[in-house]
């Protein structure tokens, strides 16, 4: 700043109190610390639900009245979701490392008013992970999505029926026979896994 000058008809006061400038200099370290504290406040993590199939994982991220949604999927299994929550204006961020690798090109996501639905396609062979996250087994904001949950044996039953591995399908008109055939194949699968009958 240029040095102060006297205006027309006034004199320059050289006895002015220098404390406001020195007081600002004293407060500067505190202002820097306050900035660091604000920057260090963690971004809130939204609640999410998950369910699994042999070939994919379903994630539902819950953010009320969201906007400015960004989803990033990496082949190594990293999932990053950020959104601005409309209810309180907070930036929410979910950053997960999934148990296995994913096919990010075939995976999809859809934004709804209060949630983001992700269908994440697994890379490689069709196998259950039996846990969602690499390393840690539980995330504090994670829940099972019971509306999308399917038992492992039920999923294998569907695959066997659709593929014709069980032979001629039993008609729906005979539910007792259909259940008996299903029980037989489940017992056979359990014995093959070494669980016994």
PDB file of C-alpha atoms in Angstrom:
ATOM      1  CA  UNK A   1       0.000   0.000   0.000  1.00  0.00           C
ATOM      2  CA  UNK A   2       1.219   3.563  -0.620  1.00  0.00           C
ATOM      3  CA  UNK A   3       2.145   5.604   2.460  1.00  0.00           C
ATOM      4  CA  UNK A   4      -0.644   7.756   3.890  1.00  0.00           C
ATOM      5  CA  UNK A   5      -0.711  11.347   2.680  1.00  0.00           C
ATOM      6  CA  UNK A   6      -2.299  14.455   4.123  1.00  0.00           C
ATOM      7  CA  UNK A   7      -5.418  15.684   2.417  1.00  0.00           C
ATOM      8  CA  UNK A   8      -6.078  19.301   1.553  1.00  0.00           C
ATOM      9  CA  UNK A   9      -6.641  21.309   4.698  1.00  0.00           C
ATOM     10  CA  UNK A  10      -5.615  18.489   7.090  1.00  0.00           C
ATOM     11  CA  UNK A  11      -2.399  17.387   8.659  1.00  0.00           C
ATOM     12  CA  UNK A  12      -0.988  13.878   8.746  1.00  0.00           C
ATOM     13  CA  UNK A  13      -1.362  12.376  12.191  1.00  0.00           C
ATOM     14  CA  UNK A  14       1.939  10.663  12.946  1.00  0.00           C
ATOM     15  CA  UNK A  15       0.928   9.807  16.495  1.00  0.00           C
ATOM     16  CA  UNK A  16      -1.742   7.292  15.399  1.00  0.00           C
ATOM     17  CA  UNK A  17      -1.997   4.126  17.431  1.00  0.00           C
ATOM     18  CA  UNK A  18       0.039   1.352  15.680  1.00  0.00           C
ATOM     19  CA  UNK A  19      -1.765  -1.427  17.647  1.00  0.00           C
ATOM     20  CA  UNK A  20      -4.386  -2.362  14.991  1.00  0.00           C
ATOM     21  CA  UNK A  21      -1.616  -3.448  12.611  1.00  0.00           C
ATOM     22  CA  UNK A  22       0.365  -5.247  15.300  1.00  0.00           C
ATOM     23  CA  UNK A  23      -2.847  -6.835  16.660  1.00  0.00           C
ATOM     24  CA  UNK A  24      -3.589  -8.267  13.185  1.00  0.00           C
ATOM     25  CA  UNK A  25      -0.040  -9.628  13.025  1.00  0.00           C
ATOM     26  CA  UNK A  26      -0.587 -11.286  16.422  1.00  0.00           C
ATOM     27  CA  UNK A  27      -3.851 -12.896  15.228  1.00  0.00           C
ATOM     28  CA  UNK A  28      -2.460 -14.175  11.911  1.00  0.00           C
ATOM     29  CA  UNK A  29      -1.172 -17.510  13.349  1.00  0.00           C
ATOM     30  CA  UNK A  30      -4.590 -18.081  14.973  1.00  0.00           C
ATOM     31  CA  UNK A  31      -6.353 -17.430  11.657  1.00  0.00           C
ATOM     32  CA  UNK A  32      -4.069 -19.930   9.929  1.00  0.00           C
ATOM     33  CA  UNK A  33      -4.806 -22.502  12.636  1.00  0.00           C
ATOM     34  CA  UNK A  34      -8.565 -21.903  12.299  1.00  0.00           C
ATOM     35  CA  UNK A  35      -8.267 -22.475   8.541  1.00  0.00           C
ATOM     36  CA  UNK A  36      -6.456 -25.772   9.141  1.00  0.00           C
ATOM     37  CA  UNK A  37      -9.112 -26.886  11.620  1.00  0.00           C
ATOM     38  CA  UNK A  38     -11.884 -26.157   9.099  1.00  0.00           C
ATOM     39  CA  UNK A  39      -9.985 -28.039   6.399  1.00  0.00           C
ATOM     40  CA  UNK A  40      -9.380 -30.985   8.778  1.00  0.00           C
ATOM     41  CA  UNK A  41     -13.090 -31.556   9.485  1.00  0.00           C
ATOM     42  CA  UNK A  42     -13.884 -34.903   7.846  1.00  0.00           C
ATOM     43  CA  UNK A  43     -16.398 -35.113   5.030  1.00  0.00           C
ATOM     44  CA  UNK A  44     -19.460 -37.027   6.253  1.00  0.00           C
ATOM     45  CA  UNK A  45     -19.930 -40.536   4.870  1.00  0.00           C
ATOM     46  CA  UNK A  46     -23.451 -41.485   3.777  1.00  0.00           C
ATOM     47  CA  UNK A  47     -25.147 -44.705   4.811  1.00  0.00           C
ATOM     48  CA  UNK A  48     -25.149 -47.451   2.199  1.00  0.00           C
ATOM     49  CA  UNK A  49     -26.608 -50.918   1.673  1.00  0.00           C
ATOM     50  CA  UNK A  50     -25.202 -53.822  -0.314  1.00  0.00           C
ATOM     51  CA  UNK A  51     -26.134 -57.234  -1.681  1.00  0.00           C
ATOM     52  CA  UNK A  52     -24.183 -59.676  -3.809  1.00  0.00           C
ATOM     53  CA  UNK A  53     -24.613 -62.147  -6.654  1.00  0.00           C
ATOM     54  CA  UNK A  54     -22.084 -64.411  -8.330  1.00  0.00           C
ATOM     55  CA  UNK A  55     -21.454 -61.864 -11.093  1.00  0.00           C
ATOM     56  CA  UNK A  56     -22.253 -58.487  -9.498  1.00  0.00           C
ATOM     57  CA  UNK A  57     -22.591 -56.363  -6.376  1.00  0.00           C
ATOM     58  CA  UNK A  58     -25.513 -54.019  -5.674  1.00  0.00           C
ATOM     59  CA  UNK A  59     -24.721 -50.813  -3.753  1.00  0.00           C
ATOM     60  CA  UNK A  60     -27.357 -48.315  -2.673  1.00  0.00           C
ATOM     61  CA  UNK A  61     -25.945 -45.018  -1.358  1.00  0.00           C
ATOM     62  CA  UNK A  62     -28.459 -43.004   0.684  1.00  0.00           C
ATOM     63  CA  UNK A  63     -28.212 -39.207   0.418  1.00  0.00           C
ATOM     64  CA  UNK A  64     -31.368 -37.139   1.056  1.00  0.00           C
ATOM     65  CA  UNK A  65     -32.387 -34.587  -1.631  1.00  0.00           C
ATOM     66  CA  UNK A  66     -29.048 -34.877  -3.387  1.00  0.00           C
ATOM     67  CA  UNK A  67     -27.465 -32.915  -6.196  1.00  0.00           C
ATOM     68  CA  UNK A  68     -24.067 -32.619  -7.905  1.00  0.00           C
ATOM     69  CA  UNK A  69     -23.514 -36.403  -7.926  1.00  0.00           C
ATOM     70  CA  UNK A  70     -20.178 -37.829  -9.066  1.00  0.00           C
ATOM     71  CA  UNK A  71     -19.387 -41.559  -9.287  1.00  0.00           C
ATOM     72  CA  UNK A  72     -15.938 -42.964 -10.020  1.00  0.00           C
ATOM     73  CA  UNK A  73     -15.351 -46.721 -10.467  1.00  0.00           C
ATOM     74  CA  UNK A  74     -11.830 -48.136 -10.885  1.00  0.00           C
ATOM     75  CA  UNK A  75     -10.952 -51.630 -12.177  1.00  0.00           C
ATOM     76  CA  UNK A  76      -9.003 -52.356  -8.967  1.00  0.00           C
ATOM     77  CA  UNK A  77     -12.291 -52.231  -7.027  1.00  0.00           C
ATOM     78  CA  UNK A  78     -12.263 -48.652  -5.790  1.00  0.00           C
ATOM     79  CA  UNK A  79     -15.671 -46.972  -5.635  1.00  0.00           C
ATOM     80  CA  UNK A  80     -15.944 -43.230  -4.967  1.00  0.00           C
ATOM     81  CA  UNK A  81     -19.289 -41.448  -4.714  1.00  0.00           C
ATOM     82  CA  UNK A  82     -19.707 -37.768  -3.842  1.00  0.00           C
ATOM     83  CA  UNK A  83     -22.938 -35.803  -3.637  1.00  0.00           C
ATOM     84  CA  UNK A  84     -24.251 -32.599  -2.151  1.00  0.00           C
ATOM     85  CA  UNK A  85     -26.962 -33.290   0.419  1.00  0.00           C
ATOM     86  CA  UNK A  86     -29.923 -30.976  -0.079  1.00  0.00           C
ATOM     87  CA  UNK A  87     -31.214 -31.378   3.465  1.00  0.00           C
ATOM     88  CA  UNK A  88     -28.200 -29.707   5.099  1.00  0.00           C
ATOM     89  CA  UNK A  89     -25.983 -28.659   2.189  1.00  0.00           C
ATOM     90  CA  UNK A  90     -23.101 -30.920   3.191  1.00  0.00           C
ATOM     91  CA  UNK A  91     -20.778 -32.568   0.693  1.00  0.00           C
ATOM     92  CA  UNK A  92     -21.049 -36.329   1.371  1.00  0.00           C
ATOM     93  CA  UNK A  93     -18.360 -38.770   0.218  1.00  0.00           C
ATOM     94  CA  UNK A  94     -18.216 -42.555   0.121  1.00  0.00           C
ATOM     95  CA  UNK A  95     -14.810 -44.081  -0.670  1.00  0.00           C
ATOM     96  CA  UNK A  96     -14.634 -47.898  -0.669  1.00  0.00           C
ATOM     97  CA  UNK A  97     -12.093 -50.518  -1.687  1.00  0.00           C
ATOM     98  CA  UNK A  98     -14.115 -53.558  -2.722  1.00  0.00           C
ATOM     99  CA  UNK A  99     -12.919 -57.088  -2.014  1.00  0.00           C
ATOM    100  CA  UNK A 100     -12.166 -57.903  -5.655  1.00  0.00           C
ATOM    101  CA  UNK A 101     -11.643 -56.341  -9.046  1.00  0.00           C
ATOM    102  CA  UNK A 102     -14.549 -54.954 -11.051  1.00  0.00           C
ATOM    103  CA  UNK A 103     -15.473 -54.327 -14.674  1.00  0.00           C
ATOM    104  CA  UNK A 104     -15.965 -50.572 -14.529  1.00  0.00           C
ATOM    105  CA  UNK A 105     -16.988 -50.357 -18.209  1.00  0.00           C
ATOM    106  CA  UNK A 106     -19.985 -52.691 -17.738  1.00  0.00           C
ATOM    107  CA  UNK A 107     -20.999 -51.365 -14.300  1.00  0.00           C
ATOM    108  CA  UNK A 108     -23.875 -48.885 -14.118  1.00  0.00           C
ATOM    109  CA  UNK A 109     -25.386 -46.382 -11.699  1.00  0.00           C
ATOM    110  CA  UNK A 110     -28.640 -44.426 -11.494  1.00  0.00           C
ATOM    111  CA  UNK A 111     -29.477 -41.351  -9.450  1.00  0.00           C
ATOM    112  CA  UNK A 112     -32.845 -41.107  -7.721  1.00  0.00           C
ATOM    113  CA  UNK A 113     -34.118 -38.316  -5.456  1.00  0.00           C
ATOM    114  CA  UNK A 114     -32.704 -39.773  -2.244  1.00  0.00           C
ATOM    115  CA  UNK A 115     -30.361 -42.591  -3.312  1.00  0.00           C
ATOM    116  CA  UNK A 116     -27.850 -43.752  -5.897  1.00  0.00           C
ATOM    117  CA  UNK A 117     -28.198 -47.341  -7.135  1.00  0.00           C
ATOM    118  CA  UNK A 118     -24.980 -48.917  -8.406  1.00  0.00           C
ATOM    119  CA  UNK A 119     -24.787 -52.284 -10.149  1.00  0.00           C
ATOM    120  CA  UNK A 120     -21.106 -53.192 -10.082  1.00  0.00           C
ATOM    121  CA  UNK A 121     -20.062 -56.047 -12.363  1.00  0.00           C
ATOM    122  CA  UNK A 122     -17.315 -58.297 -10.986  1.00  0.00           C
ATOM    123  CA  UNK A 123     -14.263 -58.951 -13.147  1.00  0.00           C
ATOM    124  CA  UNK A 124     -13.131 -62.511 -13.811  1.00  0.00           C
ATOM    125  CA  UNK A 125     -14.922 -65.691 -12.797  1.00  0.00           C
ATOM    126  CA  UNK A 126     -18.364 -65.857 -11.222  1.00  0.00           C
ATOM    127  CA  UNK A 127     -17.742 -66.319  -7.513  1.00  0.00           C
ATOM    128  CA  UNK A 128     -19.140 -64.912  -4.275  1.00  0.00           C
ATOM    129  CA  UNK A 129     -16.868 -62.638  -2.275  1.00  0.00           C
ATOM    130  CA  UNK A 130     -18.747 -63.200   1.018  1.00  0.00           C
ATOM    131  CA  UNK A 131     -17.528 -59.797   2.203  1.00  0.00           C
ATOM    132  CA  UNK A 132     -17.765 -56.438   0.519  1.00  0.00           C
ATOM    133  CA  UNK A 133     -14.590 -54.648   1.549  1.00  0.00           C
ATOM    134  CA  UNK A 134     -10.923 -55.451   1.191  1.00  0.00           C
ATOM    135  CA  UNK A 135      -9.239 -55.828   4.570  1.00  0.00           C
ATOM    136  CA  UNK A 136     -11.965 -54.587   6.925  1.00  0.00           C
ATOM    137  CA  UNK A 137     -15.109 -56.682   7.039  1.00  0.00           C
ATOM    138  CA  UNK A 138     -17.433 -54.029   8.464  1.00  0.00           C
ATOM    139  CA  UNK A 139     -17.922 -50.345   7.675  1.00  0.00           C
ATOM    140  CA  UNK A 140     -19.819 -48.305  10.305  1.00  0.00           C
ATOM    141  CA  UNK A 141     -22.332 -46.993   7.714  1.00  0.00           C
ATOM    142  CA  UNK A 142     -22.881 -50.343   5.943  1.00  0.00           C
ATOM    143  CA  UNK A 143     -26.015 -52.508   6.037  1.00  0.00           C
ATOM    144  CA  UNK A 144     -27.205 -55.559   4.147  1.00  0.00           C
ATOM    145  CA  UNK A 145     -29.802 -54.728   1.494  1.00  0.00           C
ATOM    146  CA  UNK A 146     -32.354 -57.420   2.336  1.00  0.00           C
ATOM    147  CA  UNK A 147     -34.613 -56.342  -0.540  1.00  0.00           C
ATOM    148  CA  UNK A 148     -31.903 -57.451  -3.009  1.00  0.00           C
ATOM    149  CA  UNK A 149     -30.378 -60.266  -0.965  1.00  0.00           C
ATOM    150  CA  UNK A 150     -30.444 -63.757  -2.432  1.00  0.00           C
ATOM    151  CA  UNK A 151     -29.142 -66.865  -0.704  1.00  0.00           C
ATOM    152  CA  UNK A 152     -26.132 -68.470  -2.403  1.00  0.00           C
ATOM    153  CA  UNK A 153     -27.909 -71.838  -2.873  1.00  0.00           C
ATOM    154  CA  UNK A 154     -31.028 -70.136  -4.247  1.00  0.00           C
ATOM    155  CA  UNK A 155     -28.878 -68.346  -6.811  1.00  0.00           C
ATOM    156  CA  UNK A 156     -27.188 -71.618  -7.802  1.00  0.00           C
ATOM    157  CA  UNK A 157     -30.624 -73.265  -8.076  1.00  0.00           C
ATOM    158  CA  UNK A 158     -31.740 -70.582 -10.542  1.00  0.00           C
ATOM    159  CA  UNK A 159     -28.598 -70.974 -12.607  1.00  0.00           C
ATOM    160  CA  UNK A 160     -28.926 -74.772 -12.727  1.00  0.00           C
ATOM    161  CA  UNK A 161     -32.585 -74.591 -13.762  1.00  0.00           C
ATOM    162  CA  UNK A 162     -31.963 -71.935 -16.449  1.00  0.00           C
ATOM    163  CA  UNK A 163     -28.941 -73.766 -17.861  1.00  0.00           C
ATOM    164  CA  UNK A 164     -30.732 -77.132 -18.027  1.00  0.00           C
ATOM    165  CA  UNK A 165     -28.150 -78.795 -15.745  1.00  0.00           C
ATOM    166  CA  UNK A 166     -31.019 -80.438 -13.823  1.00  0.00           C
ATOM    167  CA  UNK A 167     -32.525 -82.001 -16.884  1.00  0.00           C
ATOM    168  CA  UNK A 168     -36.136 -81.466 -17.880  1.00  0.00           C
ATOM    169  CA  UNK A 169     -37.696 -78.706 -15.763  1.00  0.00           C
ATOM    170  CA  UNK A 170     -40.468 -79.701 -13.356  1.00  0.00           C
ATOM    171  CA  UNK A 171     -43.702 -77.847 -14.203  1.00  0.00           C
ATOM    172  CA  UNK A 172     -45.045 -75.244 -11.779  1.00  0.00           C
ATOM    173  CA  UNK A 173     -48.300 -77.217 -11.562  1.00  0.00           C
ATOM    174  CA  UNK A 174     -46.605 -79.800  -9.300  1.00  0.00           C
ATOM    175  CA  UNK A 175     -45.096 -77.778  -6.397  1.00  0.00           C
ATOM    176  CA  UNK A 176     -44.331 -80.864  -4.254  1.00  0.00           C
ATOM    177  CA  UNK A 177     -42.259 -82.462  -6.998  1.00  0.00           C
ATOM    178  CA  UNK A 178     -40.563 -79.131  -7.745  1.00  0.00           C
ATOM    179  CA  UNK A 179     -39.558 -78.735  -4.058  1.00  0.00           C
ATOM    180  CA  UNK A 180     -38.343 -82.354  -3.865  1.00  0.00           C
ATOM    181  CA  UNK A 181     -36.137 -81.891  -6.950  1.00  0.00           C
ATOM    182  CA  UNK A 182     -34.792 -78.599  -5.559  1.00  0.00           C
ATOM    183  CA  UNK A 183     -33.983 -80.248  -2.196  1.00  0.00           C
ATOM    184  CA  UNK A 184     -32.216 -83.115  -3.972  1.00  0.00           C
ATOM    185  CA  UNK A 185     -29.946 -80.728  -5.915  1.00  0.00           C
ATOM    186  CA  UNK A 186     -29.184 -78.647  -2.829  1.00  0.00           C
ATOM    187  CA  UNK A 187     -28.216 -81.788  -0.846  1.00  0.00           C
ATOM    188  CA  UNK A 188     -26.033 -82.944  -3.725  1.00  0.00           C
ATOM    189  CA  UNK A 189     -24.287 -79.562  -3.869  1.00  0.00           C
ATOM    190  CA  UNK A 190     -23.725 -79.542  -0.083  1.00  0.00           C
ATOM    191  CA  UNK A 191     -22.228 -83.021  -0.181  1.00  0.00           C
ATOM    192  CA  UNK A 192     -19.880 -81.940  -2.955  1.00  0.00           C
ATOM    193  CA  UNK A 193     -18.749 -79.029  -0.748  1.00  0.00           C
ATOM    194  CA  UNK A 194     -18.021 -81.468   2.082  1.00  0.00           C
ATOM    195  CA  UNK A 195     -20.837 -80.346   4.392  1.00  0.00           C
ATOM    196  CA  UNK A 196     -22.588 -83.696   4.429  1.00  0.00           C
ATOM    197  CA  UNK A 197     -26.289 -84.369   4.196  1.00  0.00           C
TER     198      UNK A 197
END
